[in-house]
Amino acid sequence: MENTYQIATRLNEVIFNGTWVANTNYKDQLKDLDWKIATMSFTSCNTIAVLAQHIHYYIHGVKNVFEGGALEIRDAYSFDFPPIESQQQWDAFLTRFWKDTEDLAYLITQTPDKKLDEVFVDEKYGTYARNINGIIEHSYYHLGQIVLLKKMAISKQ
């Protein structure tokens, strides 16, 4: 289970505690962020809140598969979220985001390495490893956007 441990560690790094790849992580960027900054809009860009919810959407969906459920997420709905309208809603979302990521990372560490090479739900989705690595890479992509949006929002205040 050395490979599953390593891949779970990479997921934890991008979300919770890493600084090696991007010199930051989601928790550092979002933990004390005011909901008004998280939802501040810039022209046609997604908000910080929407980008964070987008990443959580995939983490939650893949976690459901690891728990024995169906793959219920669809790319077409990966940006469809009700607006966050208070600090309480933002904080509740972050609590779910952190918890689901912790749960997924734990489930990955409990998975035998050989499972990483197995088909994830359907052959068209590739392997378990491809999907987990995809989430990690996708998370870094949007983390960069979040960092830039946060800088723009703070300078606009």
PDB file of C-alpha atoms in Angstrom:
ATOM      1  CA  MET A   1       0.000   0.000   0.000  1.00  0.00           C
ATOM      2  CA  GLU A   2       3.009   2.234  -0.461  1.00  0.00           C
ATOM      3  CA  ASN A   3       1.661   3.723  -3.717  1.00  0.00           C
ATOM      4  CA  THR A   4      -1.786   4.428  -2.282  1.00  0.00           C
ATOM      5  CA  TYR A   5      -0.152   6.087   0.724  1.00  0.00           C
ATOM      6  CA  GLN A   6       1.926   8.298  -1.581  1.00  0.00           C
ATOM      7  CA  ILE A   7      -1.030   9.322  -3.726  1.00  0.00           C
ATOM      8  CA  ALA A   8      -3.120  10.099  -0.616  1.00  0.00           C
ATOM      9  CA  THR A   9      -0.227  12.206   0.676  1.00  0.00           C
ATOM     10  CA  ARG A  10      -0.223  14.183  -2.587  1.00  0.00           C
ATOM     11  CA  LEU A  11      -3.965  14.820  -2.244  1.00  0.00           C
ATOM     12  CA  ASN A  12      -3.460  16.016   1.331  1.00  0.00           C
ATOM     13  CA  GLU A  13      -0.629  18.285   0.185  1.00  0.00           C
ATOM     14  CA  VAL A  14      -2.666  20.187  -2.401  1.00  0.00           C
ATOM     15  CA  ILE A  15      -5.670  20.563  -0.109  1.00  0.00           C
ATOM     16  CA  PHE A  16      -4.236  20.823   3.416  1.00  0.00           C
ATOM     17  CA  ASN A  17      -0.550  21.232   3.995  1.00  0.00           C
ATOM     18  CA  GLY A  18       1.700  21.188   0.974  1.00  0.00           C
ATOM     19  CA  THR A  19       3.952  23.951  -0.233  1.00  0.00           C
ATOM     20  CA  TRP A  20       6.324  22.049  -2.493  1.00  0.00           C
ATOM     21  CA  VAL A  21       4.505  22.360  -5.831  1.00  0.00           C
ATOM     22  CA  ALA A  22       2.592  25.655  -5.541  1.00  0.00           C
ATOM     23  CA  ASN A  23       4.079  27.124  -2.362  1.00  0.00           C
ATOM     24  CA  THR A  24       0.550  27.036  -0.912  1.00  0.00           C
ATOM     25  CA  ASN A  25      -2.551  24.858  -0.611  1.00  0.00           C
ATOM     26  CA  TYR A  26      -6.340  25.203  -0.422  1.00  0.00           C
ATOM     27  CA  LYS A  27      -6.504  25.379   3.352  1.00  0.00           C
ATOM     28  CA  ASP A  28      -3.927  28.179   3.524  1.00  0.00           C
ATOM     29  CA  GLN A  29      -5.814  30.130   0.866  1.00  0.00           C
ATOM     30  CA  LEU A  30      -9.371  29.564   2.136  1.00  0.00           C
ATOM     31  CA  LYS A  31      -9.399  28.946   5.911  1.00  0.00           C
ATOM     32  CA  ASP A  32      -9.735  32.562   7.078  1.00  0.00           C
ATOM     33  CA  LEU A  33     -11.190  33.997   3.898  1.00  0.00           C
ATOM     34  CA  ASP A  34     -14.218  36.246   4.254  1.00  0.00           C
ATOM     35  CA  TRP A  35     -17.201  34.950   2.291  1.00  0.00           C
ATOM     36  CA  LYS A  36     -17.506  38.316   0.519  1.00  0.00           C
ATOM     37  CA  ILE A  37     -14.035  37.881  -0.946  1.00  0.00           C
ATOM     38  CA  ALA A  38     -14.747  34.234  -1.778  1.00  0.00           C
ATOM     39  CA  THR A  39     -17.822  35.274  -3.753  1.00  0.00           C
ATOM     40  CA  MET A  40     -16.412  38.450  -5.338  1.00  0.00           C
ATOM     41  CA  SER A  41     -16.902  38.380  -9.082  1.00  0.00           C
ATOM     42  CA  PHE A  42     -14.489  39.564 -11.761  1.00  0.00           C
ATOM     43  CA  THR A  43     -15.953  39.839 -15.274  1.00  0.00           C
ATOM     44  CA  SER A  44     -16.373  36.344 -16.681  1.00  0.00           C
ATOM     45  CA  CYS A  45     -14.149  34.555 -14.138  1.00  0.00           C
ATOM     46  CA  ASN A  46     -15.498  32.015 -11.712  1.00  0.00           C
ATOM     47  CA  THR A  47     -15.404  33.113  -8.086  1.00  0.00           C
ATOM     48  CA  ILE A  48     -13.091  31.605  -5.496  1.00  0.00           C
ATOM     49  CA  ALA A  49     -16.142  29.974  -3.900  1.00  0.00           C
ATOM     50  CA  VAL A  50     -17.242  28.373  -7.169  1.00  0.00           C
ATOM     51  CA  LEU A  51     -13.739  27.060  -7.904  1.00  0.00           C
ATOM     52  CA  ALA A  52     -13.446  25.556  -4.415  1.00  0.00           C
ATOM     53  CA  GLN A  53     -16.900  23.983  -4.725  1.00  0.00           C
ATOM     54  CA  HIS A  54     -15.935  22.641  -8.151  1.00  0.00           C
ATOM     55  CA  ILE A  55     -12.922  20.811  -6.706  1.00  0.00           C
ATOM     56  CA  HIS A  56     -14.985  19.568  -3.768  1.00  0.00           C
ATOM     57  CA  TYR A  57     -17.614  18.254  -6.221  1.00  0.00           C
ATOM     58  CA  TYR A  58     -15.063  15.862  -7.733  1.00  0.00           C
ATOM     59  CA  ILE A  59     -13.544  14.875  -4.397  1.00  0.00           C
ATOM     60  CA  HIS A  60     -16.995  14.094  -3.002  1.00  0.00           C
ATOM     61  CA  GLY A  61     -17.974  12.135  -6.111  1.00  0.00           C
ATOM     62  CA  VAL A  62     -14.841   9.988  -6.150  1.00  0.00           C
ATOM     63  CA  LYS A  63     -15.119   9.447  -2.393  1.00  0.00           C
ATOM     64  CA  ASN A  64     -18.602   8.050  -2.985  1.00  0.00           C
ATOM     65  CA  VAL A  65     -17.145   5.440  -5.354  1.00  0.00           C
ATOM     66  CA  PHE A  66     -14.444   4.491  -2.829  1.00  0.00           C
ATOM     67  CA  GLU A  67     -17.219   3.995  -0.271  1.00  0.00           C
ATOM     68  CA  GLY A  68     -18.918   1.505  -2.607  1.00  0.00           C
ATOM     69  CA  GLY A  69     -21.424   3.896  -4.158  1.00  0.00           C
ATOM     70  CA  ALA A  70     -22.085   4.861  -7.735  1.00  0.00           C
ATOM     71  CA  LEU A  71     -20.325   7.556  -9.717  1.00  0.00           C
ATOM     72  CA  GLU A  72     -23.062  10.172  -9.519  1.00  0.00           C
ATOM     73  CA  ILE A  73     -21.141  13.264 -10.599  1.00  0.00           C
ATOM     74  CA  ARG A  74     -21.228  14.679 -14.113  1.00  0.00           C
ATOM     75  CA  ASP A  75     -18.939  17.271 -15.659  1.00  0.00           C
ATOM     76  CA  ALA A  76     -21.998  19.173 -16.905  1.00  0.00           C
ATOM     77  CA  TYR A  77     -22.985  19.946 -13.307  1.00  0.00           C
ATOM     78  CA  SER A  78     -19.528  20.571 -11.851  1.00  0.00           C
ATOM     79  CA  PHE A  79     -20.002  24.342 -11.693  1.00  0.00           C
ATOM     80  CA  ASP A  80     -23.677  24.399 -10.656  1.00  0.00           C
ATOM     81  CA  PHE A  81     -23.927  25.458  -7.020  1.00  0.00           C
ATOM     82  CA  PRO A  82     -26.335  27.616  -5.086  1.00  0.00           C
ATOM     83  CA  PRO A  83     -24.804  30.974  -4.221  1.00  0.00           C
ATOM     84  CA  ILE A  84     -23.033  31.358  -0.906  1.00  0.00           C
ATOM     85  CA  GLU A  85     -24.724  34.244   0.865  1.00  0.00           C
ATOM     86  CA  SER A  86     -23.169  34.321   4.337  1.00  0.00           C
ATOM     87  CA  GLN A  87     -20.037  33.549   6.323  1.00  0.00           C
ATOM     88  CA  GLN A  88     -21.925  30.680   7.949  1.00  0.00           C
ATOM     89  CA  GLN A  89     -22.625  29.061   4.568  1.00  0.00           C
ATOM     90  CA  TRP A  90     -19.007  29.547   3.496  1.00  0.00           C
ATOM     91  CA  ASP A  91     -17.677  28.041   6.736  1.00  0.00           C
ATOM     92  CA  ALA A  92     -20.112  25.094   6.457  1.00  0.00           C
ATOM     93  CA  PHE A  93     -18.920  24.454   2.906  1.00  0.00           C
ATOM     94  CA  LEU A  94     -15.266  24.528   3.997  1.00  0.00           C
ATOM     95  CA  THR A  95     -16.025  22.051   6.794  1.00  0.00           C
ATOM     96  CA  ARG A  96     -17.563  19.652   4.223  1.00  0.00           C
ATOM     97  CA  PHE A  97     -14.650  20.198   1.826  1.00  0.00           C
ATOM     98  CA  TRP A  98     -12.042  19.409   4.493  1.00  0.00           C
ATOM     99  CA  LYS A  99     -13.978  16.407   5.841  1.00  0.00           C
ATOM    100  CA  ASP A 100     -14.616  14.849   2.423  1.00  0.00           C
ATOM    101  CA  THR A 101     -10.959  15.296   1.469  1.00  0.00           C
ATOM    102  CA  GLU A 102      -9.783  13.731   4.744  1.00  0.00           C
ATOM    103  CA  ASP A 103     -12.181  10.828   4.185  1.00  0.00           C
ATOM    104  CA  LEU A 104     -11.069  10.274   0.589  1.00  0.00           C
ATOM    105  CA  ALA A 105      -7.381  10.399   1.530  1.00  0.00           C
ATOM    106  CA  TYR A 106      -8.014   7.850   4.286  1.00  0.00           C
ATOM    107  CA  LEU A 107      -9.951   5.572   1.921  1.00  0.00           C
ATOM    108  CA  ILE A 108      -7.108   5.762  -0.592  1.00  0.00           C
ATOM    109  CA  THR A 109      -4.575   4.709   2.065  1.00  0.00           C
ATOM    110  CA  GLN A 110      -6.769   1.704   2.890  1.00  0.00           C
ATOM    111  CA  THR A 111      -6.827   0.568  -0.731  1.00  0.00           C
ATOM    112  CA  PRO A 112      -4.405  -2.098  -1.960  1.00  0.00           C
ATOM    113  CA  ASP A 113      -1.867  -0.786  -4.483  1.00  0.00           C
ATOM    114  CA  LYS A 114      -3.095  -3.201  -7.158  1.00  0.00           C
ATOM    115  CA  LYS A 115      -6.498  -1.464  -7.133  1.00  0.00           C
ATOM    116  CA  LEU A 116      -4.850   1.677  -8.558  1.00  0.00           C
ATOM    117  CA  ASP A 117      -4.465  -0.127 -11.895  1.00  0.00           C
ATOM    118  CA  GLU A 118      -8.068  -1.357 -11.995  1.00  0.00           C
ATOM    119  CA  VAL A 119     -10.835   0.232 -14.040  1.00  0.00           C
ATOM    120  CA  PHE A 120     -12.565   3.098 -12.255  1.00  0.00           C
ATOM    121  CA  VAL A 121     -16.324   2.451 -12.646  1.00  0.00           C
ATOM    122  CA  ASP A 122     -16.179   2.196 -16.456  1.00  0.00           C
ATOM    123  CA  GLU A 123     -13.290   1.759 -18.891  1.00  0.00           C
ATOM    124  CA  LYS A 124     -13.960   5.184 -20.389  1.00  0.00           C
ATOM    125  CA  TYR A 125     -12.828   6.754 -17.072  1.00  0.00           C
ATOM    126  CA  GLY A 126      -9.516   4.899 -16.959  1.00  0.00           C
ATOM    127  CA  THR A 127      -8.018   3.563 -13.748  1.00  0.00           C
ATOM    128  CA  TYR A 128      -8.307   4.506 -10.100  1.00  0.00           C
ATOM    129  CA  ALA A 129      -4.807   5.996 -10.276  1.00  0.00           C
ATOM    130  CA  ARG A 130      -5.713   8.127 -13.285  1.00  0.00           C
ATOM    131  CA  ASN A 131      -8.775   9.524 -11.515  1.00  0.00           C
ATOM    132  CA  ILE A 132      -7.015  10.329  -8.257  1.00  0.00           C
ATOM    133  CA  ASN A 133      -4.063  11.883 -10.056  1.00  0.00           C
ATOM    134  CA  GLY A 134      -6.540  13.807 -12.199  1.00  0.00           C
ATOM    135  CA  ILE A 135      -8.141  15.282  -9.092  1.00  0.00           C
ATOM    136  CA  ILE A 136      -4.728  16.305  -7.753  1.00  0.00           C
ATOM    137  CA  GLU A 137      -3.642  17.928 -11.030  1.00  0.00           C
ATOM    138  CA  HIS A 138      -7.030  19.597 -11.477  1.00  0.00           C
ATOM    139  CA  SER A 139      -6.819  20.915  -7.910  1.00  0.00           C
ATOM    140  CA  TYR A 140      -3.444  22.538  -8.566  1.00  0.00           C
ATOM    141  CA  TYR A 141      -4.785  24.119 -11.751  1.00  0.00           C
ATOM    142  CA  HIS A 142      -7.661  25.786  -9.919  1.00  0.00           C
ATOM    143  CA  LEU A 143      -5.504  26.599  -6.880  1.00  0.00           C
ATOM    144  CA  GLY A 144      -3.476  28.904  -9.110  1.00  0.00           C
ATOM    145  CA  GLN A 145      -6.660  30.651 -10.196  1.00  0.00           C
ATOM    146  CA  ILE A 146      -7.787  30.997  -6.578  1.00  0.00           C
ATOM    147  CA  VAL A 147      -4.481  32.586  -5.589  1.00  0.00           C
ATOM    148  CA  LEU A 148      -4.775  35.154  -8.395  1.00  0.00           C
ATOM    149  CA  LEU A 149      -8.451  35.902  -7.686  1.00  0.00           C
ATOM    150  CA  LYS A 150      -7.714  36.329  -3.990  1.00  0.00           C
ATOM    151  CA  LYS A 151      -4.937  38.829  -4.755  1.00  0.00           C
ATOM    152  CA  MET A 152      -7.253  40.731  -7.085  1.00  0.00           C
ATOM    153  CA  ALA A 153     -10.086  40.751  -4.537  1.00  0.00           C
ATOM    154  CA  ILE A 154      -7.911  41.912  -1.660  1.00  0.00           C
ATOM    155  CA  SER A 155      -6.395  44.708  -3.759  1.00  0.00           C
ATOM    156  CA  LYS A 156      -9.919  45.795  -4.771  1.00  0.00           C
ATOM    157  CA  GLN A 157     -11.040  46.304  -1.169  1.00  0.00           C
TER     158      GLN A 157
END
